[in-house]
Amino acid sequence: MKELSVKEKMIFGNLKDDSVKALLSLNDNLKIESVLMVYRDWITACVSVMVGCPLGCKFCATGKMGFQRNLSSKEIVDQIAFWNNYLQPMKKRVSRLVFMGMGEPFLNWNETQKAIAEISIPGKFNISYQQMTVSTVGIIPEMYKFADLKSKINLAISLHSPFQEKREQIIPIAKKYPLTELMRFCGHYVKLNNRKIFFEYALIDKFNDTFEDIFAIKKLFGSSLFHLNVIVLNPTGGKYKGSGMGRRETFVRALEKYKIPFTIRRSLGKEINAACGQLVTQTAQPSRPEEQNLN
Protein backbone atom coordinates (compact mmCIF):
# COMPACT_ATOMS: atom_id res chain seq x y z
CA MET A 1 0.00 0.00 0.00
CA LYS A 2 1.31 3.43 -0.99
CA GLU A 3 2.38 5.56 1.98
CA LEU A 4 0.06 8.49 2.58
CA SER A 5 1.17 12.06 3.27
CA VAL A 6 -1.49 12.31 6.01
CA LYS A 7 -1.35 10.15 9.13
CA GLU A 8 -3.99 9.58 11.76
CA LYS A 9 -3.45 11.23 15.14
CA MET A 10 -6.95 10.97 16.59
CA ILE A 11 -10.41 9.91 15.49
CA PHE A 12 -13.50 11.70 16.84
CA GLY A 13 -16.95 10.17 16.86
CA ASN A 14 -18.58 7.07 15.38
CA LEU A 15 -19.96 6.21 11.98
CA LYS A 16 -23.21 5.08 13.59
CA ASP A 17 -23.69 8.70 14.67
CA ASP A 18 -23.47 9.84 11.02
CA SER A 19 -20.10 11.59 11.16
CA VAL A 20 -16.46 11.01 12.01
CA LYS A 21 -13.66 13.54 12.23
CA ALA A 22 -9.96 12.77 11.83
CA LEU A 23 -7.10 14.81 13.19
CA LEU A 24 -4.36 14.17 10.65
CA SER A 25 -0.64 14.85 10.89
CA LEU A 26 1.34 15.98 7.85
CA ASN A 27 4.98 15.17 7.12
CA ASP A 28 6.10 18.49 8.68
CA ASN A 29 4.03 17.68 11.82
CA LEU A 30 1.41 20.33 11.11
CA LYS A 31 -2.16 19.16 11.69
CA ILE A 32 -5.38 19.32 9.69
CA GLU A 33 -8.88 17.96 10.17
CA SER A 34 -10.98 16.02 7.70
CA VAL A 35 -14.56 14.78 8.10
CA LEU A 36 -16.60 11.81 6.95
CA MET A 37 -20.39 12.22 6.74
CA VAL A 38 -22.65 9.20 6.40
CA TYR A 39 -25.98 9.54 4.62
CA ARG A 40 -28.52 6.85 3.77
CA ASP A 41 -27.32 6.31 0.20
CA TRP A 42 -23.79 7.69 0.13
CA ILE A 43 -20.74 8.69 2.16
CA THR A 44 -19.25 12.17 1.76
CA ALA A 45 -15.72 13.28 2.62
CA CYS A 46 -15.23 16.91 3.62
CA VAL A 47 -11.58 17.70 2.89
CA SER A 48 -9.25 20.53 3.85
CA VAL A 49 -7.10 22.49 1.39
CA MET A 50 -5.04 24.51 3.90
CA VAL A 51 -3.56 24.30 7.36
CA GLY A 52 -5.75 26.93 8.99
CA CYS A 53 -7.22 29.76 6.92
CA PRO A 54 -6.20 33.39 6.27
CA LEU A 55 -9.73 34.77 5.84
CA GLY A 56 -10.81 35.06 9.48
CA CYS A 57 -14.57 34.68 9.00
CA LYS A 58 -16.13 35.62 12.33
CA PHE A 59 -18.38 32.56 12.67
CA CYS A 60 -15.70 30.01 11.72
CA ALA A 61 -13.37 28.29 14.20
CA THR A 62 -10.75 27.54 11.53
CA GLY A 63 -10.09 31.24 11.01
CA LYS A 64 -9.07 31.57 14.66
CA MET A 65 -6.12 29.25 13.95
CA GLY A 66 -4.63 31.71 11.48
CA PHE A 67 -2.96 30.48 8.30
CA GLN A 68 0.11 28.25 8.22
CA ARG A 69 0.34 26.93 4.66
CA ASN A 70 -1.47 25.54 1.64
CA LEU A 71 -1.82 21.80 1.23
CA SER A 72 -0.28 20.05 -1.75
CA SER A 73 -2.49 18.20 -4.20
CA LYS A 74 -1.19 14.94 -2.74
CA GLU A 75 -2.18 15.98 0.79
CA ILE A 76 -5.67 16.80 -0.47
CA VAL A 77 -6.04 13.54 -2.41
CA ASP A 78 -4.60 11.48 0.44
CA GLN A 79 -7.45 12.57 2.73
CA ILE A 80 -9.81 10.57 0.51
CA ALA A 81 -7.40 7.63 0.43
CA PHE A 82 -7.22 7.81 4.24
CA TRP A 83 -11.00 7.65 4.56
CA ASN A 84 -11.26 4.78 2.09
CA ASN A 85 -8.69 2.85 4.14
CA TYR A 86 -10.72 3.67 7.24
CA LEU A 87 -13.93 2.38 5.64
CA GLN A 88 -12.37 -0.71 4.07
CA PRO A 89 -13.17 -3.08 7.01
CA MET A 90 -16.86 -2.35 6.39
CA LYS A 91 -16.51 -2.64 2.60
CA LYS A 92 -17.58 0.98 2.22
CA ARG A 93 -15.97 3.87 0.35
CA VAL A 94 -16.24 7.63 -0.13
CA SER A 95 -18.69 8.37 -2.95
CA ARG A 96 -19.03 12.16 -2.73
CA LEU A 97 -16.60 14.95 -1.99
CA VAL A 98 -16.93 18.51 -0.69
CA PHE A 99 -14.09 21.01 -0.48
CA MET A 100 -15.53 22.57 2.67
CA GLY A 101 -12.92 21.71 5.29
CA MET A 102 -10.11 23.98 6.44
CA GLY A 103 -9.14 26.74 4.04
CA GLU A 104 -10.44 28.50 0.94
CA PRO A 105 -10.15 26.38 -2.24
CA PHE A 106 -9.81 29.36 -4.58
CA LEU A 107 -6.81 30.66 -2.60
CA ASN A 108 -5.11 27.31 -3.25
CA TRP A 109 -6.69 26.70 -6.62
CA ASN A 110 -3.66 25.31 -8.47
CA GLU A 111 -3.20 22.46 -5.99
CA THR A 112 -6.95 21.96 -5.55
CA GLN A 113 -7.36 21.71 -9.32
CA LYS A 114 -4.54 19.15 -9.54
CA ALA A 115 -6.20 17.14 -6.78
CA ILE A 116 -9.56 17.23 -8.59
CA ALA A 117 -7.90 16.01 -11.80
CA GLU A 118 -6.35 13.06 -9.96
CA ILE A 119 -9.49 12.21 -7.99
CA SER A 120 -11.56 12.11 -11.18
CA ILE A 121 -9.27 9.63 -13.00
CA PRO A 122 -11.60 6.79 -14.06
CA GLY A 123 -11.34 3.80 -11.73
CA LYS A 124 -9.21 5.56 -9.09
CA PHE A 125 -11.79 6.77 -6.57
CA ASN A 126 -14.94 6.49 -8.68
CA ILE A 127 -15.94 10.05 -7.79
CA SER A 128 -17.15 12.05 -10.78
CA TYR A 129 -17.16 15.84 -11.18
CA GLN A 130 -20.92 15.87 -10.51
CA GLN A 131 -20.25 14.29 -7.09
CA MET A 132 -17.83 17.06 -6.05
CA THR A 133 -18.62 20.49 -4.60
CA VAL A 134 -16.20 23.41 -4.26
CA SER A 135 -17.18 25.96 -1.62
CA THR A 136 -15.94 29.56 -1.52
CA VAL A 137 -16.55 32.82 0.34
CA GLY A 138 -16.20 34.59 -3.01
CA ILE A 139 -12.65 34.90 -4.40
CA ILE A 140 -13.95 36.40 -7.61
CA PRO A 141 -10.90 36.36 -9.96
CA GLU A 142 -10.38 32.62 -9.46
CA MET A 143 -14.11 32.00 -9.69
CA TYR A 144 -14.14 33.41 -13.22
CA LYS A 145 -11.37 30.97 -14.13
CA PHE A 146 -13.48 28.18 -12.65
CA ALA A 147 -16.51 29.30 -14.66
CA ASP A 148 -14.50 29.28 -17.88
CA LEU A 149 -13.67 25.59 -17.33
CA LYS A 150 -17.37 24.80 -17.86
CA SER A 151 -16.91 22.04 -15.32
CA LYS A 152 -19.68 19.85 -13.93
CA ILE A 153 -18.29 20.35 -10.41
CA ASN A 154 -20.89 21.93 -8.13
CA LEU A 155 -20.26 25.46 -6.87
CA ALA A 156 -21.30 26.60 -3.38
CA ILE A 157 -20.91 30.20 -2.23
CA SER A 158 -20.94 31.30 1.41
CA LEU A 159 -23.55 34.06 1.35
CA HIS A 160 -24.75 34.32 4.97
CA SER A 161 -26.18 37.81 4.45
CA PRO A 162 -27.83 39.56 1.49
CA PHE A 163 -26.52 42.92 2.76
CA GLN A 164 -22.99 44.14 1.96
CA GLU A 165 -22.46 45.86 5.33
CA LYS A 166 -23.53 42.82 7.34
CA ARG A 167 -21.58 40.43 5.13
CA GLU A 168 -18.44 42.49 5.73
CA GLN A 169 -18.95 42.11 9.49
CA ILE A 170 -18.72 38.32 9.33
CA ILE A 171 -16.67 37.77 6.15
CA PRO A 172 -13.85 40.38 6.07
CA ILE A 173 -12.79 39.51 2.49
CA ALA A 174 -16.21 40.77 1.35
CA LYS A 175 -14.74 44.28 1.57
CA LYS A 176 -12.37 43.35 -1.26
CA TYR A 177 -14.92 41.31 -3.21
CA PRO A 178 -18.29 43.04 -2.66
CA LEU A 179 -21.68 41.44 -3.05
CA THR A 180 -22.48 43.39 -6.23
CA GLU A 181 -19.42 41.90 -7.97
CA LEU A 182 -20.16 38.46 -6.54
CA MET A 183 -23.70 38.46 -7.91
CA ARG A 184 -22.46 39.77 -11.26
CA PHE A 185 -20.20 36.73 -11.40
CA CYS A 186 -23.13 34.46 -10.50
CA GLY A 187 -25.12 35.81 -13.43
CA HIS A 188 -22.14 35.18 -15.72
CA TYR A 189 -21.68 31.67 -14.35
CA VAL A 190 -25.25 30.48 -14.89
CA LYS A 191 -25.38 32.06 -18.35
CA LEU A 192 -22.13 30.34 -19.35
CA ASN A 193 -22.71 26.98 -17.67
CA ASN A 194 -26.48 26.69 -17.18
CA ARG A 195 -25.72 25.09 -13.81
CA LYS A 196 -27.20 25.69 -10.38
CA ILE A 197 -25.29 27.72 -7.77
CA PHE A 198 -25.77 26.81 -4.12
CA PHE A 199 -25.68 29.69 -1.64
CA GLU A 200 -24.74 28.62 1.89
CA TYR A 201 -26.74 30.46 4.53
CA ALA A 202 -26.07 29.85 8.23
CA LEU A 203 -28.91 31.29 10.30
CA ILE A 204 -27.54 33.66 12.95
CA ASP A 205 -29.88 34.79 15.70
CA LYS A 206 -31.35 38.25 14.98
CA PHE A 207 -28.57 38.95 12.47
CA ASN A 208 -29.65 37.38 9.19
CA ASP A 209 -32.94 35.63 10.03
CA THR A 210 -35.47 38.47 9.62
CA PHE A 211 -38.15 39.31 7.03
CA GLU A 212 -35.86 42.10 5.83
CA ASP A 213 -33.29 39.43 4.97
CA ILE A 214 -35.92 37.37 3.14
CA PHE A 215 -36.94 40.34 0.97
CA ALA A 216 -33.29 41.10 0.19
CA ILE A 217 -32.57 37.47 -0.75
CA LYS A 218 -35.62 37.48 -3.03
CA LYS A 219 -34.31 40.61 -4.75
CA LEU A 220 -30.80 39.16 -4.99
CA PHE A 221 -31.91 35.88 -6.54
CA GLY A 222 -32.37 36.85 -10.17
CA SER A 223 -32.14 33.32 -11.56
CA SER A 224 -34.07 30.09 -11.08
CA LEU A 225 -30.65 28.41 -10.87
CA PHE A 226 -29.84 30.16 -7.56
CA HIS A 227 -30.53 27.83 -4.64
CA LEU A 228 -30.28 28.61 -0.90
CA ASN A 229 -28.84 25.98 1.44
CA VAL A 230 -30.10 26.84 4.93
CA ILE A 231 -28.45 25.59 8.10
CA VAL A 232 -28.49 26.93 11.67
CA LEU A 233 -25.11 28.37 12.66
CA ASN A 234 -23.06 25.80 14.52
CA PRO A 235 -21.51 26.84 17.86
CA THR A 236 -17.87 27.94 17.59
CA GLY A 237 -17.41 29.87 20.83
CA GLY A 238 -17.73 33.30 19.19
CA LYS A 239 -20.28 36.06 19.76
CA TYR A 240 -22.61 34.83 17.02
CA LYS A 241 -25.26 32.28 17.96
CA GLY A 242 -27.50 30.10 15.85
CA SER A 243 -31.16 31.03 15.42
CA GLY A 244 -33.65 29.35 17.73
CA MET A 245 -36.26 26.90 16.48
CA GLY A 246 -39.03 29.51 16.31
CA ARG A 247 -37.03 32.00 14.25
CA ARG A 248 -35.78 29.22 11.98
CA GLU A 249 -39.32 27.98 11.28
CA THR A 250 -40.56 31.51 10.58
CA PHE A 251 -37.64 32.05 8.18
CA VAL A 252 -38.35 28.80 6.34
CA ARG A 253 -42.07 29.58 6.02
CA ALA A 254 -41.17 32.95 4.51
CA LEU A 255 -38.83 31.29 2.00
CA GLU A 256 -41.73 29.07 0.97
CA LYS A 257 -44.16 31.99 0.77
CA TYR A 258 -41.87 34.02 -1.49
CA LYS A 259 -40.94 30.98 -3.59
CA ILE A 260 -37.21 31.19 -2.93
CA PRO A 261 -35.63 27.83 -3.88
CA PHE A 262 -34.04 26.34 -0.76
CA THR A 263 -32.97 23.19 1.05
CA ILE A 264 -32.67 22.79 4.81
CA ARG A 265 -29.33 21.11 5.34
CA ARG A 266 -28.74 18.62 8.11
CA SER A 267 -25.99 19.62 10.51
CA LEU A 268 -23.87 16.52 10.99
CA GLY A 269 -21.03 16.35 13.50
CA LYS A 270 -21.86 19.15 15.96
CA GLU A 271 -21.18 16.88 18.93
CA ILE A 272 -17.60 16.26 17.76
CA ASN A 273 -16.97 19.80 16.43
CA ALA A 274 -17.02 18.44 12.88
CA ALA A 275 -19.90 20.51 11.51
CA CYS A 276 -19.63 23.49 9.17
CA GLY A 277 -17.38 26.20 10.64
CA GLN A 278 -16.17 24.06 13.55
CA LEU A 279 -12.93 22.59 12.21
CA VAL A 280 -9.92 23.51 14.32
CA THR A 281 -7.08 21.19 15.31
CA GLN A 282 -7.48 19.68 18.76
CA THR A 283 -7.47 16.26 20.42
CA ALA A 284 -10.03 13.64 21.42
CA GLN A 285 -10.40 10.00 22.35
CA PRO A 286 -9.72 7.53 19.53
CA SER A 287 -12.41 5.26 18.10
CA ARG A 288 -11.75 2.69 15.38
CA PRO A 289 -14.17 1.54 12.68
CA GLU A 290 -13.78 -2.11 13.70
CA GLU A 291 -15.80 -1.19 16.82
CA GLN A 292 -18.54 0.50 14.80
CA ASN A 293 -21.58 -0.52 12.80
CA LEU A 294 -23.22 1.47 10.03
CA ASN A 295 -26.55 -0.31 10.48
CSV table of C-alpha atoms in Angstrom, one decimal:
chain,number,residue,atom,x,y,z
A,1,MET,CA,0.0,0.0,0.0
A,2,LYS,CA,1.3,3.4,-1.0
A,3,GLU,CA,2.4,5.6,2.0
A,4,LEU,CA,0.1,8.5,2.6
A,5,SER,CA,1.2,12.1,3.3
A,6,VAL,CA,-1.5,12.3,6.0
A,7,LYS,CA,-1.3,10.2,9.1
A,8,GLU,CA,-4.0,9.6,11.8
A,9,LYS,CA,-3.4,11.2,15.1
A,10,MET,CA,-6.9,11.0,16.6
A,11,ILE,CA,-10.4,9.9,15.5
A,12,PHE,CA,-13.5,11.7,16.8
A,13,GLY,CA,-16.9,10.2,16.9
A,14,ASN,CA,-18.6,7.1,15.4
A,15,LEU,CA,-20.0,6.2,12.0
A,16,LYS,CA,-23.2,5.1,13.6
A,17,ASP,CA,-23.7,8.7,14.7
A,18,ASP,CA,-23.5,9.8,11.0
A,19,SER,CA,-20.1,11.6,11.2
A,20,VAL,CA,-16.5,11.0,12.0
A,21,LYS,CA,-13.7,13.5,12.2
A,22,ALA,CA,-10.0,12.8,11.8
A,23,LEU,CA,-7.1,14.8,13.2
A,24,LEU,CA,-4.4,14.2,10.6
A,25,SER,CA,-0.6,14.9,10.9
A,26,LEU,CA,1.3,16.0,7.8
A,27,ASN,CA,5.0,15.2,7.1
A,28,ASP,CA,6.1,18.5,8.7
A,29,ASN,CA,4.0,17.7,11.8
A,30,LEU,CA,1.4,20.3,11.1
A,31,LYS,CA,-2.2,19.2,11.7
A,32,ILE,CA,-5.4,19.3,9.7
A,33,GLU,CA,-8.9,18.0,10.2
A,34,SER,CA,-11.0,16.0,7.7
A,35,VAL,CA,-14.6,14.8,8.1
A,36,LEU,CA,-16.6,11.8,6.9
A,37,MET,CA,-20.4,12.2,6.7
A,38,VAL,CA,-22.7,9.2,6.4
A,39,TYR,CA,-26.0,9.5,4.6
A,40,ARG,CA,-28.5,6.9,3.8
A,41,ASP,CA,-27.3,6.3,0.2
A,42,TRP,CA,-23.8,7.7,0.1
A,43,ILE,CA,-20.7,8.7,2.2
A,44,THR,CA,-19.3,12.2,1.8
A,45,ALA,CA,-15.7,13.3,2.6
A,46,CYS,CA,-15.2,16.9,3.6
A,47,VAL,CA,-11.6,17.7,2.9
A,48,SER,CA,-9.2,20.5,3.8
A,49,VAL,CA,-7.1,22.5,1.4
A,50,MET,CA,-5.0,24.5,3.9
A,51,VAL,CA,-3.6,24.3,7.4
A,52,GLY,CA,-5.7,26.9,9.0
A,53,CYS,CA,-7.2,29.8,6.9
A,54,PRO,CA,-6.2,33.4,6.3
A,55,LEU,CA,-9.7,34.8,5.8
A,56,GLY,CA,-10.8,35.1,9.5
A,57,CYS,CA,-14.6,34.7,9.0
A,58,LYS,CA,-16.1,35.6,12.3
A,59,PHE,CA,-18.4,32.6,12.7
A,60,CYS,CA,-15.7,30.0,11.7
A,61,ALA,CA,-13.4,28.3,14.2
A,62,THR,CA,-10.7,27.5,11.5
A,63,GLY,CA,-10.1,31.2,11.0
A,64,LYS,CA,-9.1,31.6,14.7
A,65,MET,CA,-6.1,29.3,13.9
A,66,GLY,CA,-4.6,31.7,11.5
A,67,PHE,CA,-3.0,30.5,8.3
A,68,GLN,CA,0.1,28.3,8.2
A,69,ARG,CA,0.3,26.9,4.7
A,70,ASN,CA,-1.5,25.5,1.6
A,71,LEU,CA,-1.8,21.8,1.2
A,72,SER,CA,-0.3,20.1,-1.8
A,73,SER,CA,-2.5,18.2,-4.2
A,74,LYS,CA,-1.2,14.9,-2.7
A,75,GLU,CA,-2.2,16.0,0.8
A,76,ILE,CA,-5.7,16.8,-0.5
A,77,VAL,CA,-6.0,13.5,-2.4
A,78,ASP,CA,-4.6,11.5,0.4
A,79,GLN,CA,-7.4,12.6,2.7
A,80,ILE,CA,-9.8,10.6,0.5
A,81,ALA,CA,-7.4,7.6,0.4
A,82,PHE,CA,-7.2,7.8,4.2
A,83,TRP,CA,-11.0,7.6,4.6
A,84,ASN,CA,-11.3,4.8,2.1
A,85,ASN,CA,-8.7,2.8,4.1
A,86,TYR,CA,-10.7,3.7,7.2
A,87,LEU,CA,-13.9,2.4,5.6
A,88,GLN,CA,-12.4,-0.7,4.1
A,89,PRO,CA,-13.2,-3.1,7.0
A,90,MET,CA,-16.9,-2.3,6.4
A,91,LYS,CA,-16.5,-2.6,2.6
A,92,LYS,CA,-17.6,1.0,2.2
A,93,ARG,CA,-16.0,3.9,0.4
A,94,VAL,CA,-16.2,7.6,-0.1
A,95,SER,CA,-18.7,8.4,-2.9
A,96,ARG,CA,-19.0,12.2,-2.7
A,97,LEU,CA,-16.6,15.0,-2.0
A,98,VAL,CA,-16.9,18.5,-0.7
A,99,PHE,CA,-14.1,21.0,-0.5
A,100,MET,CA,-15.5,22.6,2.7
A,101,GLY,CA,-12.9,21.7,5.3
A,102,MET,CA,-10.1,24.0,6.4
A,103,GLY,CA,-9.1,26.7,4.0
A,104,GLU,CA,-10.4,28.5,0.9
A,105,PRO,CA,-10.2,26.4,-2.2
A,106,PHE,CA,-9.8,29.4,-4.6
A,107,LEU,CA,-6.8,30.7,-2.6
A,108,ASN,CA,-5.1,27.3,-3.2
A,109,TRP,CA,-6.7,26.7,-6.6
A,110,ASN,CA,-3.7,25.3,-8.5
A,111,GLU,CA,-3.2,22.5,-6.0
A,112,THR,CA,-6.9,22.0,-5.5
A,113,GLN,CA,-7.4,21.7,-9.3
A,114,LYS,CA,-4.5,19.2,-9.5
A,115,ALA,CA,-6.2,17.1,-6.8
A,116,ILE,CA,-9.6,17.2,-8.6
A,117,ALA,CA,-7.9,16.0,-11.8
A,118,GLU,CA,-6.3,13.1,-10.0
A,119,ILE,CA,-9.5,12.2,-8.0
A,120,SER,CA,-11.6,12.1,-11.2
A,121,ILE,CA,-9.3,9.6,-13.0
A,122,PRO,CA,-11.6,6.8,-14.1
A,123,GLY,CA,-11.3,3.8,-11.7
A,124,LYS,CA,-9.2,5.6,-9.1
A,125,PHE,CA,-11.8,6.8,-6.6
A,126,ASN,CA,-14.9,6.5,-8.7
A,127,ILE,CA,-15.9,10.0,-7.8
A,128,SER,CA,-17.2,12.1,-10.8
A,129,TYR,CA,-17.2,15.8,-11.2
A,130,GLN,CA,-20.9,15.9,-10.5
A,131,GLN,CA,-20.3,14.3,-7.1
A,132,MET,CA,-17.8,17.1,-6.0
A,133,THR,CA,-18.6,20.5,-4.6
A,134,VAL,CA,-16.2,23.4,-4.3
A,135,SER,CA,-17.2,26.0,-1.6
A,136,THR,CA,-15.9,29.6,-1.5
A,137,VAL,CA,-16.5,32.8,0.3
A,138,GLY,CA,-16.2,34.6,-3.0
A,139,ILE,CA,-12.7,34.9,-4.4
A,140,ILE,CA,-13.9,36.4,-7.6
A,141,PRO,CA,-10.9,36.4,-10.0
A,142,GLU,CA,-10.4,32.6,-9.5
A,143,MET,CA,-14.1,32.0,-9.7
A,144,TYR,CA,-14.1,33.4,-13.2
A,145,LYS,CA,-11.4,31.0,-14.1
A,146,PHE,CA,-13.5,28.2,-12.6
A,147,ALA,CA,-16.5,29.3,-14.7
A,148,ASP,CA,-14.5,29.3,-17.9
A,149,LEU,CA,-13.7,25.6,-17.3
A,150,LYS,CA,-17.4,24.8,-17.9
A,151,SER,CA,-16.9,22.0,-15.3
A,152,LYS,CA,-19.7,19.8,-13.9
A,153,ILE,CA,-18.3,20.4,-10.4
A,154,ASN,CA,-20.9,21.9,-8.1
A,155,LEU,CA,-20.3,25.5,-6.9
A,156,ALA,CA,-21.3,26.6,-3.4
A,157,ILE,CA,-20.9,30.2,-2.2
A,158,SER,CA,-20.9,31.3,1.4
A,159,LEU,CA,-23.6,34.1,1.3
A,160,HIS,CA,-24.8,34.3,5.0
A,161,SER,CA,-26.2,37.8,4.5
A,162,PRO,CA,-27.8,39.6,1.5
A,163,PHE,CA,-26.5,42.9,2.8
A,164,GLN,CA,-23.0,44.1,2.0
A,165,GLU,CA,-22.5,45.9,5.3
A,166,LYS,CA,-23.5,42.8,7.3
A,167,ARG,CA,-21.6,40.4,5.1
A,168,GLU,CA,-18.4,42.5,5.7
A,169,GLN,CA,-18.9,42.1,9.5
A,170,ILE,CA,-18.7,38.3,9.3
A,171,ILE,CA,-16.7,37.8,6.1
A,172,PRO,CA,-13.9,40.4,6.1
A,173,ILE,CA,-12.8,39.5,2.5
A,174,ALA,CA,-16.2,40.8,1.4
A,175,LYS,CA,-14.7,44.3,1.6
A,176,LYS,CA,-12.4,43.3,-1.3
A,177,TYR,CA,-14.9,41.3,-3.2
A,178,PRO,CA,-18.3,43.0,-2.7
A,179,LEU,CA,-21.7,41.4,-3.1
A,180,THR,CA,-22.5,43.4,-6.2
A,181,GLU,CA,-19.4,41.9,-8.0
A,182,LEU,CA,-20.2,38.5,-6.5
A,183,MET,CA,-23.7,38.5,-7.9
A,184,ARG,CA,-22.5,39.8,-11.3
A,185,PHE,CA,-20.2,36.7,-11.4
A,186,CYS,CA,-23.1,34.5,-10.5
A,187,GLY,CA,-25.1,35.8,-13.4
A,188,HIS,CA,-22.1,35.2,-15.7
A,189,TYR,CA,-21.7,31.7,-14.3
A,190,VAL,CA,-25.3,30.5,-14.9
A,191,LYS,CA,-25.4,32.1,-18.4
A,192,LEU,CA,-22.1,30.3,-19.3
A,193,ASN,CA,-22.7,27.0,-17.7
A,194,ASN,CA,-26.5,26.7,-17.2
A,195,ARG,CA,-25.7,25.1,-13.8
A,196,LYS,CA,-27.2,25.7,-10.4
A,197,ILE,CA,-25.3,27.7,-7.8
A,198,PHE,CA,-25.8,26.8,-4.1
A,199,PHE,CA,-25.7,29.7,-1.6
A,200,GLU,CA,-24.7,28.6,1.9
A,201,TYR,CA,-26.7,30.5,4.5
A,202,ALA,CA,-26.1,29.8,8.2
A,203,LEU,CA,-28.9,31.3,10.3
A,204,ILE,CA,-27.5,33.7,13.0
A,205,ASP,CA,-29.9,34.8,15.7
A,206,LYS,CA,-31.4,38.3,15.0
A,207,PHE,CA,-28.6,38.9,12.5
A,208,ASN,CA,-29.7,37.4,9.2
A,209,ASP,CA,-32.9,35.6,10.0
A,210,THR,CA,-35.5,38.5,9.6
A,211,PHE,CA,-38.2,39.3,7.0
A,212,GLU,CA,-35.9,42.1,5.8
A,213,ASP,CA,-33.3,39.4,5.0
A,214,ILE,CA,-35.9,37.4,3.1
A,215,PHE,CA,-36.9,40.3,1.0
A,216,ALA,CA,-33.3,41.1,0.2
A,217,ILE,CA,-32.6,37.5,-0.8
A,218,LYS,CA,-35.6,37.5,-3.0
A,219,LYS,CA,-34.3,40.6,-4.7
A,220,LEU,CA,-30.8,39.2,-5.0
A,221,PHE,CA,-31.9,35.9,-6.5
A,222,GLY,CA,-32.4,36.8,-10.2
A,223,SER,CA,-32.1,33.3,-11.6
A,224,SER,CA,-34.1,30.1,-11.1
A,225,LEU,CA,-30.6,28.4,-10.9
A,226,PHE,CA,-29.8,30.2,-7.6
A,227,HIS,CA,-30.5,27.8,-4.6
A,228,LEU,CA,-30.3,28.6,-0.9
A,229,ASN,CA,-28.8,26.0,1.4
A,230,VAL,CA,-30.1,26.8,4.9
A,231,ILE,CA,-28.4,25.6,8.1
A,232,VAL,CA,-28.5,26.9,11.7
A,233,LEU,CA,-25.1,28.4,12.7
A,234,ASN,CA,-23.1,25.8,14.5
A,235,PRO,CA,-21.5,26.8,17.9
A,236,THR,CA,-17.9,27.9,17.6
A,237,GLY,CA,-17.4,29.9,20.8
A,238,GLY,CA,-17.7,33.3,19.2
A,239,LYS,CA,-20.3,36.1,19.8
A,240,TYR,CA,-22.6,34.8,17.0
A,241,LYS,CA,-25.3,32.3,18.0
A,242,GLY,CA,-27.5,30.1,15.8
A,243,SER,CA,-31.2,31.0,15.4
A,244,GLY,CA,-33.6,29.3,17.7
A,245,MET,CA,-36.3,26.9,16.5
A,246,GLY,CA,-39.0,29.5,16.3
A,247,ARG,CA,-37.0,32.0,14.2
A,248,ARG,CA,-35.8,29.2,12.0
A,249,GLU,CA,-39.3,28.0,11.3
A,250,THR,CA,-40.6,31.5,10.6
A,251,PHE,CA,-37.6,32.1,8.2
A,252,VAL,CA,-38.3,28.8,6.3
A,253,ARG,CA,-42.1,29.6,6.0
A,254,ALA,CA,-41.2,33.0,4.5
A,255,LEU,CA,-38.8,31.3,2.0
A,256,GLU,CA,-41.7,29.1,1.0
A,257,LYS,CA,-44.2,32.0,0.8
A,258,TYR,CA,-41.9,34.0,-1.5
A,259,LYS,CA,-40.9,31.0,-3.6
A,260,ILE,CA,-37.2,31.2,-2.9
A,261,PRO,CA,-35.6,27.8,-3.9
A,262,PHE,CA,-34.0,26.3,-0.8
A,263,THR,CA,-33.0,23.2,1.0
A,264,ILE,CA,-32.7,22.8,4.8
A,265,ARG,CA,-29.3,21.1,5.3
A,266,ARG,CA,-28.7,18.6,8.1
A,267,SER,CA,-26.0,19.6,10.5
A,268,LEU,CA,-23.9,16.5,11.0
A,269,GLY,CA,-21.0,16.4,13.5
A,270,LYS,CA,-21.9,19.1,16.0
A,271,GLU,CA,-21.2,16.9,18.9
A,272,ILE,CA,-17.6,16.3,17.8
A,273,ASN,CA,-17.0,19.8,16.4
A,274,ALA,CA,-17.0,18.4,12.9
A,275,ALA,CA,-19.9,20.5,11.5
A,276,CYS,CA,-19.6,23.5,9.2
A,277,GLY,CA,-17.4,26.2,10.6
A,278,GLN,CA,-16.2,24.1,13.5
A,279,LEU,CA,-12.9,22.6,12.2
A,280,VAL,CA,-9.9,23.5,14.3
A,281,THR,CA,-7.1,21.2,15.3
A,282,GLN,CA,-7.5,19.7,18.8
A,283,THR,CA,-7.5,16.3,20.4
A,284,ALA,CA,-10.0,13.6,21.4
A,285,GLN,CA,-10.4,10.0,22.3
A,286,PRO,CA,-9.7,7.5,19.5
A,287,SER,CA,-12.4,5.3,18.1
A,288,ARG,CA,-11.8,2.7,15.4
A,289,PRO,CA,-14.2,1.5,12.7
A,290,GLU,CA,-13.8,-2.1,13.7
A,291,GLU,CA,-15.8,-1.2,16.8
A,292,GLN,CA,-18.5,0.5,14.8
A,293,ASN,CA,-21.6,-0.5,12.8
A,294,LEU,CA,-23.2,1.5,10.0
A,295,ASN,CA,-26.6,-0.3,10.5
